[in-house]
mmCIF file of C-alpha atoms and ligand atoms in Angstrom:
data_model
loop_
_atom_site.group_PDB
_atom_site.id
_atom_site.type_symbol
_atom_site.label_atom_id
_atom_site.label_comp_id
_atom_site.label_asym_id
_atom_site.label_seq_id
_atom_site.Cartn_x
_atom_site.Cartn_y
_atom_site.Cartn_z
ATOM 1 C CA MET A 1 51.160 15.057 -36.360
ATOM 2 C CA ASP A 2 52.789 18.502 -36.528
ATOM 3 C CA ILE A 3 49.914 21.039 -36.441
ATOM 4 C CA ILE A 4 50.363 24.315 -38.343
ATOM 5 C CA ASP A 5 47.536 26.510 -37.122
ATOM 6 C CA LEU A 6 47.053 29.446 -39.485
ATOM 7 C CA ARG A 7 43.471 30.269 -38.500
ATOM 8 C CA SER A 8 44.448 33.335 -36.475
ATOM 9 C CA ASP A 9 47.196 34.906 -34.383
ATOM 10 C CA THR A 10 44.715 34.643 -31.496
ATOM 11 C CA PHE A 11 45.872 31.001 -31.202
ATOM 12 C CA THR A 12 49.301 31.988 -29.840
ATOM 13 C CA GLN A 13 50.239 30.371 -26.534
ATOM 14 C CA PRO A 14 51.957 32.374 -23.759
ATOM 15 C CA THR A 15 55.752 32.017 -23.639
ATOM 16 C CA ASP A 16 57.481 30.174 -20.756
ATOM 17 C CA GLU A 17 58.699 33.553 -19.488
ATOM 18 C CA MET A 18 55.093 34.809 -19.435
ATOM 19 C CA ARG A 19 53.906 31.755 -17.507
ATOM 20 C CA GLU A 20 56.650 32.277 -14.914
ATOM 21 C CA ALA A 21 55.913 36.019 -14.627
ATOM 22 C CA MET A 22 52.168 35.345 -14.240
ATOM 23 C CA LYS A 23 52.866 32.924 -11.395
ATOM 24 C CA ASN A 24 55.059 35.392 -9.538
ATOM 25 C CA ALA A 25 53.141 38.629 -10.197
ATOM 26 C CA THR A 26 52.434 41.029 -7.337
ATOM 27 C CA VAL A 27 48.710 41.805 -7.458
ATOM 28 C CA GLY A 28 46.015 43.947 -5.812
ATOM 29 C CA ASP A 29 42.434 45.086 -6.414
ATOM 30 C CA ASP A 30 42.533 46.884 -9.756
ATOM 31 C CA VAL A 31 39.058 48.424 -9.374
ATOM 32 C CA PHE A 32 40.690 50.377 -6.511
ATOM 33 C CA ASP A 33 43.786 51.073 -8.699
ATOM 34 C CA GLU A 34 45.771 48.925 -6.280
ATOM 35 C CA ASP A 35 47.233 46.339 -8.627
ATOM 36 C CA PRO A 36 50.898 47.350 -9.016
ATOM 37 C CA THR A 37 51.479 45.134 -12.065
ATOM 38 C CA ILE A 38 48.428 46.499 -13.878
ATOM 39 C CA ASN A 39 49.561 50.037 -13.013
ATOM 40 C CA GLU A 40 53.025 49.296 -14.398
ATOM 41 C CA LEU A 41 51.568 47.840 -17.611
ATOM 42 C CA GLN A 42 49.246 50.815 -18.112
ATOM 43 C CA GLU A 43 52.061 53.329 -17.532
ATOM 44 C CA THR A 44 54.380 51.431 -19.884
ATOM 45 C CA ALA A 45 51.720 51.183 -22.600
ATOM 46 C CA ALA A 46 50.764 54.869 -22.419
ATOM 47 C CA LYS A 47 54.424 55.858 -22.721
ATOM 48 C CA LYS A 48 55.097 53.475 -25.597
ATOM 49 C CA LEU A 49 52.074 54.689 -27.561
ATOM 50 C CA GLY A 50 52.701 58.367 -26.772
ATOM 51 C CA LYS A 51 49.479 59.021 -24.855
ATOM 52 C CA GLU A 52 48.842 60.424 -21.361
ATOM 53 C CA SER A 53 47.109 57.405 -19.929
ATOM 54 C CA SER A 54 45.884 53.886 -20.649
ATOM 55 C CA LEU A 55 43.487 51.192 -19.447
ATOM 56 C CA PHE A 56 43.709 47.379 -19.493
ATOM 57 C CA LEU A 57 40.630 45.474 -20.704
ATOM 58 C CA PRO A 58 39.802 41.802 -21.158
ATOM 59 C CA SER A 59 39.411 41.959 -24.961
ATOM 60 C CA GLY A 60 39.804 44.069 -28.064
ATOM 61 C CA THR A 61 36.060 44.026 -28.588
ATOM 62 C CA MET A 62 35.520 45.568 -25.163
ATOM 63 C CA GLY A 63 38.350 48.039 -25.814
ATOM 64 C CA ASN A 64 36.697 49.298 -28.998
ATOM 65 C CA LEU A 65 33.242 49.359 -27.386
ATOM 66 C CA VAL A 66 34.427 51.249 -24.299
ATOM 67 C CA SER A 67 36.239 53.724 -26.571
ATOM 68 C CA VAL A 68 33.147 54.382 -28.703
ATOM 69 C CA LEU A 69 30.919 54.670 -25.595
ATOM 70 C CA THR A 70 33.373 57.152 -24.091
ATOM 71 C CA HIS A 71 33.574 59.300 -27.218
ATOM 72 C CA CYS A 72 29.834 59.221 -28.038
ATOM 73 C CA GLY A 73 26.415 59.551 -26.465
ATOM 74 C CA ARG A 74 23.237 57.769 -27.593
ATOM 75 C CA GLY A 75 22.117 58.988 -31.005
ATOM 76 C CA ASP A 76 25.584 60.175 -32.052
ATOM 77 C CA GLU A 77 26.958 58.965 -35.367
ATOM 78 C CA ILE A 78 30.355 57.428 -36.070
ATOM 79 C CA ILE A 79 31.967 56.916 -39.451
ATOM 80 C CA LEU A 80 33.625 53.560 -40.065
ATOM 81 C CA GLY A 81 34.576 51.202 -42.879
ATOM 82 C CA ASP A 82 32.342 48.448 -44.209
ATOM 83 C CA ARG A 83 35.141 45.907 -43.636
ATOM 84 C CA SER A 84 36.152 47.210 -40.211
ATOM 85 C CA HIS A 85 36.220 44.715 -37.349
ATOM 86 C CA ILE A 86 34.000 47.020 -35.265
ATOM 87 C CA PHE A 87 31.298 46.949 -37.942
ATOM 88 C CA VAL A 88 31.633 43.334 -39.114
ATOM 89 C CA ASN A 89 32.666 41.281 -36.108
ATOM 90 C CA GLU A 90 31.738 42.961 -32.822
ATOM 91 C CA VAL A 91 28.094 41.883 -32.616
ATOM 92 C CA GLY A 92 26.812 45.396 -33.305
ATOM 93 C CA GLY A 93 27.721 46.342 -29.727
ATOM 94 C CA ILE A 94 28.065 50.056 -30.469
ATOM 95 C CA SER A 95 24.383 50.171 -31.524
ATOM 96 C CA ALA A 96 22.975 47.507 -29.196
ATOM 97 C CA LEU A 97 24.674 48.793 -26.050
ATOM 98 C CA GLY A 98 25.628 52.364 -26.915
ATOM 99 C CA GLY A 99 22.763 53.547 -29.134
ATOM 100 C CA VAL A 100 25.462 54.796 -31.521
ATOM 101 C CA HIS A 101 24.493 55.144 -35.179
ATOM 102 C CA PRO A 102 27.046 53.794 -37.687
ATOM 103 C CA CYS A 103 27.694 55.605 -40.970
ATOM 104 C CA ILE A 104 29.327 52.953 -43.120
ATOM 105 C CA LEU A 105 31.694 53.879 -45.971
ATOM 106 C CA SER A 106 33.428 51.382 -48.229
ATOM 107 C CA ASN A 107 36.958 50.369 -47.361
ATOM 108 C CA LYS A 108 39.406 50.215 -50.243
ATOM 109 C CA ASP A 109 41.514 47.045 -50.463
ATOM 110 C CA ASP A 110 44.366 48.864 -48.685
ATOM 111 C CA GLY A 111 42.115 49.473 -45.659
ATOM 112 C CA THR A 112 41.704 53.206 -46.231
ATOM 113 C CA ILE A 113 38.436 55.072 -46.844
ATOM 114 C CA SER A 114 38.331 57.753 -49.565
ATOM 115 C CA LEU A 115 39.013 61.167 -47.996
ATOM 116 C CA GLU A 116 36.372 62.727 -50.258
ATOM 117 C CA LYS A 117 33.773 60.247 -49.017
ATOM 118 C CA LEU A 118 34.820 60.885 -45.410
ATOM 119 C CA GLU A 119 34.453 64.628 -45.835
ATOM 120 C CA LEU A 120 31.037 64.245 -47.483
ATOM 121 C CA ALA A 121 29.819 61.914 -44.743
ATOM 122 C CA VAL A 122 30.344 64.481 -41.977
ATOM 123 C CA ARG A 123 26.888 65.810 -41.080
ATOM 124 C CA HIS A 124 26.260 69.503 -40.942
ATOM 125 C CA THR A 125 23.786 70.895 -38.428
ATOM 126 C CA ASN A 126 20.266 69.979 -39.439
ATOM 127 C CA ILE A 127 17.246 69.015 -37.323
ATOM 128 C CA HIS A 128 16.982 65.718 -39.242
ATOM 129 C CA TYR A 129 20.569 64.525 -38.720
ATOM 130 C CA PRO A 130 22.395 62.704 -35.941
ATOM 131 C CA PRO A 131 25.574 64.584 -34.987
ATOM 132 C CA THR A 132 28.811 63.057 -36.326
ATOM 133 C CA ARG A 133 31.266 62.576 -33.440
ATOM 134 C CA LEU A 134 33.937 60.075 -34.370
ATOM 135 C CA ILE A 135 35.876 58.444 -37.200
ATOM 136 C CA CYS A 136 37.163 54.905 -36.600
ATOM 137 C CA LEU A 137 40.158 53.581 -38.529
ATOM 138 C CA GLU A 138 41.836 50.164 -38.348
ATOM 139 C CA ASN A 139 45.607 49.565 -38.701
ATOM 140 C CA THR A 140 46.663 46.952 -39.757
ATOM 141 C CA HIS A 141 43.355 46.313 -41.453
ATOM 142 C CA ASN A 142 42.411 42.689 -40.822
ATOM 143 C CA PHE A 143 39.775 42.136 -43.536
ATOM 144 C CA CYS A 144 41.619 44.345 -46.062
ATOM 145 C CA TYR A 145 44.491 41.878 -46.526
ATOM 146 C CA GLY A 146 46.115 42.808 -43.207
ATOM 147 C CA SER A 147 47.220 46.074 -44.826
ATOM 148 C CA PRO A 148 49.283 48.554 -42.848
ATOM 149 C CA ILE A 149 47.853 52.028 -43.385
ATOM 150 C CA GLY A 150 50.459 54.689 -44.171
ATOM 151 C CA ILE A 151 51.324 57.612 -41.913
ATOM 152 C CA ASP A 152 50.426 60.191 -44.596
ATOM 153 C CA TYR A 153 46.873 58.888 -44.811
ATOM 154 C CA MET A 154 46.555 58.832 -41.012
ATOM 155 C CA ALA A 155 47.739 62.477 -40.953
ATOM 156 C CA GLU A 156 45.182 63.483 -43.588
ATOM 157 C CA VAL A 157 42.329 61.908 -41.631
ATOM 158 C CA ALA A 158 43.580 63.683 -38.490
ATOM 159 C CA THR A 159 43.465 67.023 -40.330
ATOM 160 C CA LEU A 160 39.968 66.275 -41.606
ATOM 161 C CA GLY A 161 38.915 65.324 -38.065
ATOM 162 C CA LYS A 162 40.271 68.544 -36.543
ATOM 163 C CA LYS A 163 38.665 70.669 -39.245
ATOM 164 C CA ASN A 164 35.270 69.094 -38.519
ATOM 165 C CA ASN A 165 35.663 68.863 -34.740
ATOM 166 C CA LEU A 166 35.639 65.043 -34.790
ATOM 167 C CA LYS A 167 37.664 62.625 -32.698
ATOM 168 C CA ILE A 168 39.602 59.737 -34.261
ATOM 169 C CA HIS A 169 39.696 56.248 -32.710
ATOM 170 C CA LEU A 170 42.071 53.621 -34.048
ATOM 171 C CA ASP A 171 41.351 49.906 -33.818
ATOM 172 C CA GLY A 172 45.011 49.035 -33.604
ATOM 173 C CA ALA A 173 44.517 45.421 -32.529
ATOM 174 C CA ARG A 174 47.666 44.728 -34.596
ATOM 175 C CA ILE A 175 49.304 48.169 -34.390
ATOM 176 C CA PHE A 176 52.730 46.644 -33.715
ATOM 177 C CA ASN A 177 52.375 44.674 -36.966
ATOM 178 C CA ALA A 178 51.580 47.985 -38.663
ATOM 179 C CA ALA A 179 54.624 49.693 -37.118
ATOM 180 C CA THR A 180 56.795 46.714 -38.128
ATOM 181 C CA ALA A 181 55.516 46.727 -41.717
ATOM 182 C CA LEU A 182 55.873 50.509 -42.040
ATOM 183 C CA LYS A 183 59.277 50.410 -40.276
ATOM 184 C CA VAL A 184 58.320 53.240 -37.918
ATOM 185 C CA ASP A 185 58.007 53.689 -34.178
ATOM 186 C CA VAL A 186 54.426 53.007 -33.132
ATOM 187 C CA LYS A 187 54.084 56.635 -31.920
ATOM 188 C CA LYS A 188 54.365 57.843 -35.526
ATOM 189 C CA ILE A 189 51.005 56.154 -36.112
ATOM 190 C CA THR A 190 49.292 57.018 -32.841
ATOM 191 C CA GLN A 191 50.243 60.725 -33.001
ATOM 192 C CA HIS A 192 47.417 61.094 -35.539
ATOM 193 C CA VAL A 193 44.618 59.616 -33.416
ATOM 194 C CA ASP A 194 42.935 60.641 -30.180
ATOM 195 C CA THR A 195 42.534 57.103 -28.884
ATOM 196 C CA VAL A 196 43.869 53.675 -29.806
ATOM 197 C CA MET A 197 43.076 50.107 -28.811
ATOM 198 C CA PHE A 198 45.710 47.414 -29.220
ATOM 199 C CA SER A 199 45.724 43.709 -28.386
ATOM 200 C CA LEU A 200 48.247 41.944 -26.206
ATOM 201 C CA SER A 201 46.684 38.596 -27.006
ATOM 202 C CA LYS A 202 47.252 38.238 -30.762
ATOM 203 C CA GLY A 203 50.727 38.310 -32.305
ATOM 204 C CA LEU A 204 52.120 39.574 -28.997
ATOM 205 C CA SER A 205 51.221 36.189 -27.462
ATOM 206 C CA ALA A 206 49.754 37.177 -24.082
ATOM 207 C CA PRO A 207 46.869 34.885 -23.127
ATOM 208 C CA VAL A 208 44.358 37.698 -22.513
ATOM 209 C CA GLY A 209 44.021 41.434 -22.784
ATOM 210 C CA SER A 210 43.882 44.650 -24.736
ATOM 211 C CA ILE A 211 44.721 48.229 -23.857
ATOM 212 C CA ILE A 212 43.172 51.554 -24.794
ATOM 213 C CA CYS A 213 45.304 54.686 -24.699
ATOM 214 C CA GLY A 214 44.254 58.347 -24.747
ATOM 215 C CA SER A 215 44.150 61.510 -22.667
ATOM 216 C CA LYS A 216 43.867 61.318 -18.845
ATOM 217 C CA GLU A 217 40.338 62.703 -19.048
ATOM 218 C CA PHE A 218 39.303 60.104 -21.650
ATOM 219 C CA ILE A 219 40.748 57.177 -19.684
ATOM 220 C CA THR A 220 39.025 58.309 -16.442
ATOM 221 C CA LYS A 221 35.668 58.257 -18.253
ATOM 222 C CA ALA A 222 36.535 55.008 -20.056
ATOM 223 C CA LYS A 223 37.270 53.307 -16.737
ATOM 224 C CA LYS A 224 33.713 53.978 -15.608
ATOM 225 C CA ASN A 225 32.346 52.556 -18.884
ATOM 226 C CA ARG A 226 34.548 49.470 -18.496
ATOM 227 C CA LYS A 227 33.037 48.981 -15.007
ATOM 228 C CA MET A 228 29.522 49.397 -16.413
ATOM 229 C CA LEU A 229 30.174 46.611 -18.924
ATOM 230 C CA GLY A 230 31.462 44.313 -16.185
ATOM 231 C CA GLY A 231 35.084 44.657 -17.223
ATOM 232 C CA GLY A 232 36.388 45.920 -13.860
ATOM 233 C CA MET A 233 38.641 43.045 -12.846
ATOM 234 C CA ARG A 234 40.288 42.509 -9.497
ATOM 235 C CA GLN A 235 43.704 40.795 -9.098
ATOM 236 C CA CYS A 236 44.390 40.848 -12.819
ATOM 237 C CA GLY A 237 48.058 41.719 -12.372
ATOM 238 C CA HIS A 238 48.693 38.077 -13.273
ATOM 239 C CA LEU A 239 47.523 38.973 -16.782
ATOM 240 C CA ALA A 240 49.419 42.259 -16.781
ATOM 241 C CA ALA A 241 52.640 40.367 -16.007
ATOM 242 C CA SER A 242 52.343 38.539 -19.330
ATOM 243 C CA GLY A 243 51.194 41.779 -21.004
ATOM 244 C CA LEU A 244 54.426 43.529 -20.007
ATOM 245 C CA ILE A 245 56.483 40.810 -21.684
ATOM 246 C CA ALA A 246 54.190 40.950 -24.724
ATOM 247 C CA LEU A 247 54.731 44.682 -25.025
ATOM 248 C CA GLU A 248 58.455 44.818 -24.321
ATOM 249 C CA LYS A 249 59.650 41.652 -26.066
ATOM 250 C CA GLN A 250 57.094 40.112 -28.399
ATOM 251 C CA SER A 251 56.428 43.377 -30.237
ATOM 252 C CA LYS A 252 60.021 43.171 -31.511
ATOM 253 C CA ARG A 253 59.776 39.805 -33.314
ATOM 254 C CA LEU A 254 56.770 40.412 -35.594
ATOM 255 C CA HIS A 255 58.965 40.835 -38.700
ATOM 256 C CA GLU A 256 59.505 37.045 -38.531
ATOM 257 C CA ASP A 257 55.764 36.461 -39.000
ATOM 258 C CA HIS A 258 55.692 38.933 -41.900
ATOM 259 C CA GLU A 259 58.603 37.116 -43.581
ATOM 260 C CA ASN A 260 56.907 33.735 -43.124
ATOM 261 C CA ALA A 261 53.688 35.134 -44.623
ATOM 262 C CA LYS A 262 55.720 36.188 -47.679
ATOM 263 C CA ILE A 263 57.454 32.797 -48.032
ATOM 264 C CA PHE A 264 54.068 31.036 -47.886
ATOM 265 C CA SER A 265 52.413 33.470 -50.311
ATOM 266 C CA LYS A 266 55.186 33.325 -52.893
ATOM 267 C CA THR A 267 54.975 29.530 -52.988
ATOM 268 C CA ILE A 268 51.187 29.284 -53.292
ATOM 269 C CA SER A 269 51.142 32.065 -55.912
ATOM 270 C CA LYS A 270 52.690 29.550 -58.346
ATOM 271 C CA ILE A 271 49.646 27.245 -58.118
ATOM 272 C CA PRO A 272 47.416 27.960 -61.138
ATOM 273 C CA VAL A 273 44.061 27.834 -59.286
ATOM 274 C CA ILE A 274 45.260 30.079 -56.431
ATOM 275 C CA LYS A 275 44.507 33.775 -56.793
ATOM 276 C CA ILE A 276 46.726 35.996 -54.721
ATOM 277 C CA ASP A 277 48.191 39.474 -55.163
ATOM 278 C CA LEU A 278 51.649 39.343 -53.595
ATOM 279 C CA LYS A 279 51.739 43.144 -53.271
ATOM 280 C CA GLN A 280 48.902 42.846 -50.757
ATOM 281 C CA VAL A 281 50.914 40.621 -48.417
ATOM 282 C CA GLN A 282 52.526 43.217 -46.167
ATOM 283 C CA SER A 283 52.019 41.911 -42.649
ATOM 284 C CA ASN A 284 51.196 38.565 -41.012
ATOM 285 C CA ILE A 285 47.796 38.094 -42.698
ATOM 286 C CA VAL A 286 47.397 36.380 -46.077
ATOM 287 C CA PHE A 287 44.135 36.228 -48.005
ATOM 288 C CA PHE A 288 43.855 34.151 -51.178
ATOM 289 C CA GLY A 289 41.232 32.751 -53.524
ATOM 290 C CA MET A 290 41.018 29.147 -54.775
ATOM 291 C CA ASN A 291 39.117 28.582 -57.963
ATOM 292 C CA SER A 292 39.096 24.840 -58.708
ATOM 293 C CA ASN A 293 36.271 22.851 -60.266
ATOM 294 C CA LYS A 294 37.653 19.664 -58.668
ATOM 295 C CA ILE A 295 37.352 20.576 -54.998
ATOM 296 C CA SER A 296 35.036 22.785 -52.944
ATOM 297 C CA GLY A 297 36.327 25.297 -50.405
ATOM 298 C CA GLN A 298 35.036 23.189 -47.536
ATOM 299 C CA GLU A 299 36.742 20.039 -48.855
ATOM 300 C CA PHE A 300 39.949 22.020 -49.352
ATOM 301 C CA VAL A 301 39.926 23.194 -45.722
ATOM 302 C CA ALA A 302 39.071 19.682 -44.476
ATOM 303 C CA LYS A 303 41.850 18.030 -46.531
ATOM 304 C CA LEU A 304 44.360 20.581 -45.309
ATOM 305 C CA GLY A 305 43.165 19.898 -41.757
ATOM 306 C CA ASP A 306 43.831 16.171 -42.315
ATOM 307 C CA ARG A 307 47.430 17.134 -43.082
ATOM 308 C CA GLY A 308 47.661 19.250 -39.923
ATOM 309 C CA VAL A 309 47.310 22.649 -41.648
ATOM 310 C CA LYS A 310 44.439 24.756 -40.341
ATOM 311 C CA ILE A 311 43.141 27.757 -42.302
ATOM 312 C CA LEU A 312 39.815 29.625 -42.416
ATOM 313 C CA GLU A 313 37.440 29.972 -45.369
ATOM 314 C CA THR A 314 36.206 33.534 -44.800
ATOM 315 C CA GLN A 315 33.882 33.586 -47.841
ATOM 316 C CA PRO A 316 33.134 30.827 -50.355
ATOM 317 C CA GLY A 317 36.373 30.201 -52.282
ATOM 318 C CA PHE A 318 38.294 32.817 -50.259
ATOM 319 C CA PHE A 319 40.703 31.877 -47.462
ATOM 320 C CA ARG A 320 42.779 33.445 -44.697
ATOM 321 C CA ALA A 321 46.100 32.231 -43.300
ATOM 322 C CA VAL A 322 47.631 34.164 -40.405
ATOM 323 C CA PHE A 323 51.278 33.852 -39.340
ATOM 324 C CA HIS A 324 52.296 34.155 -35.707
ATOM 325 C CA ARG A 325 54.772 32.992 -33.054
ATOM 326 C CA GLY A 326 53.228 29.506 -33.066
ATOM 327 C CA VAL A 327 54.250 28.968 -36.713
ATOM 328 C CA SER A 328 57.980 28.673 -37.374
ATOM 329 C CA LYS A 329 59.885 29.545 -40.527
ATOM 330 C CA ASP A 330 60.312 25.795 -41.098
ATOM 331 C CA GLN A 331 56.535 25.409 -41.212
ATOM 332 C CA ALA A 332 55.703 28.171 -43.712
ATOM 333 C CA LEU A 333 56.934 26.207 -46.713
ATOM 334 C CA PRO A 334 55.399 22.816 -45.709
ATOM 335 C CA ALA A 335 52.035 24.608 -45.227
ATOM 336 C CA ALA A 336 52.253 25.967 -48.775
ATOM 337 C CA LYS A 337 53.419 22.566 -50.098
ATOM 338 C CA ALA A 338 50.381 20.887 -48.464
ATOM 339 C CA ILE A 339 48.146 23.237 -50.470
ATOM 340 C CA GLN A 340 50.055 22.421 -53.643
ATOM 341 C CA GLU A 341 49.758 18.648 -53.073
ATOM 342 C CA ILE A 342 46.017 18.765 -52.400
ATOM 343 C CA LEU A 343 45.362 20.825 -55.526
ATOM 344 C CA ASP A 344 47.610 18.522 -57.603
ATOM 345 C CA GLU A 345 45.662 15.393 -56.536
HETATM 346 C C1 LIG W 401 41.143 44.271 -36.108
HETATM 347 C C2 LIG W 401 40.551 43.651 -34.882
HETATM 348 N N1 LIG W 401 39.987 44.432 -33.957
HETATM 349 C C3 LIG W 401 39.449 43.938 -32.835
HETATM 350 C C4 LIG W 401 39.475 42.583 -32.579
HETATM 351 C C5 LIG W 401 38.806 42.066 -31.334
HETATM 352 O O1 LIG W 401 39.700 41.530 -30.412
HETATM 353 P P1 LIG W 401 39.212 40.430 -29.344
HETATM 354 O O2 LIG W 401 39.156 39.122 -30.076
HETATM 355 O O3 LIG W 401 40.273 40.475 -28.281
HETATM 356 O O4 LIG W 401 37.885 40.855 -28.832
HETATM 357 C C6 LIG W 401 40.043 41.714 -33.517
HETATM 358 C C7 LIG W 401 40.053 40.262 -33.281
HETATM 359 O O5 LIG W 401 40.476 39.459 -34.072
HETATM 360 C C8 LIG W 401 40.593 42.265 -34.713
HETATM 361 O O6 LIG W 401 41.126 41.486 -35.664
#
């Protein structure tokens, strides 16, 4: 059976070119900065994202954690959205391992946080308060319909940060999706943040890895924190070899995934029990509701699975379908048709 796996873009397989490059990579001990392929990847990434320096890490979760640990000390406060990946899905690492206190503000459906609320949340000096150090944004915003966040908003948060002496960290796991959706060079987004994490392993199709970018001073400190967390790897140039292809080539094809997400969404939007706002479908992530009294969410997912279409129920009656290199244009429509057939039964 033809499997159409829409659970996440983390399911992408490395390309043949990546597999070949991994096999042939020149490697060394990266803890000693002696892996030439890692060094090349880090230099390429820093240049592409417009920052002085960068660091390769095994995962996005570790990239965000190392970034927060590098910006903050124990007892510092960071401001982040209630639907941000760092708050929802990273096991509370910033508090458990960093002693960092989260100040949670509500995310709007477009992934932004009200500027007024941000301004009000910044602590002034008071013996009772933890000091505010950092604002974390996410772009595209996974749990806010995969929304790309506009450059103007990023600029306004940067201004607010400077005014209040705060740093800005961007969870840019899918920053190349954001740049694709906004039709801008990725640097237009990153110019407004101090540090950014992005994933090589999602839509970009590398098997493993994320990168954080920032100033030289920040990356030197971050490297020590990565080591502390056990993320100092040795001959990981094999992974960097696939990362270079991810960065140079795969970042250029993401518009295909965005188009497929639109084709799928438009088709399912015609099904009466499906609730979807087509304006919210702007990248590779599609969220939709299903409100049928004939079939439960779990049965819906199971029946789709029987037809080879895999999706996630993220909340009761609410589903996510993610488009990526492993799902072709020819599969977007059949996936939507499978939904239609099950709900017509
Ligand atoms: C927005 C966002 N940030 C961070 C991560 C964490 O990345 P990883 O799975 O590599 O730890 C994810 C993973 O899906 C994500 O969607």
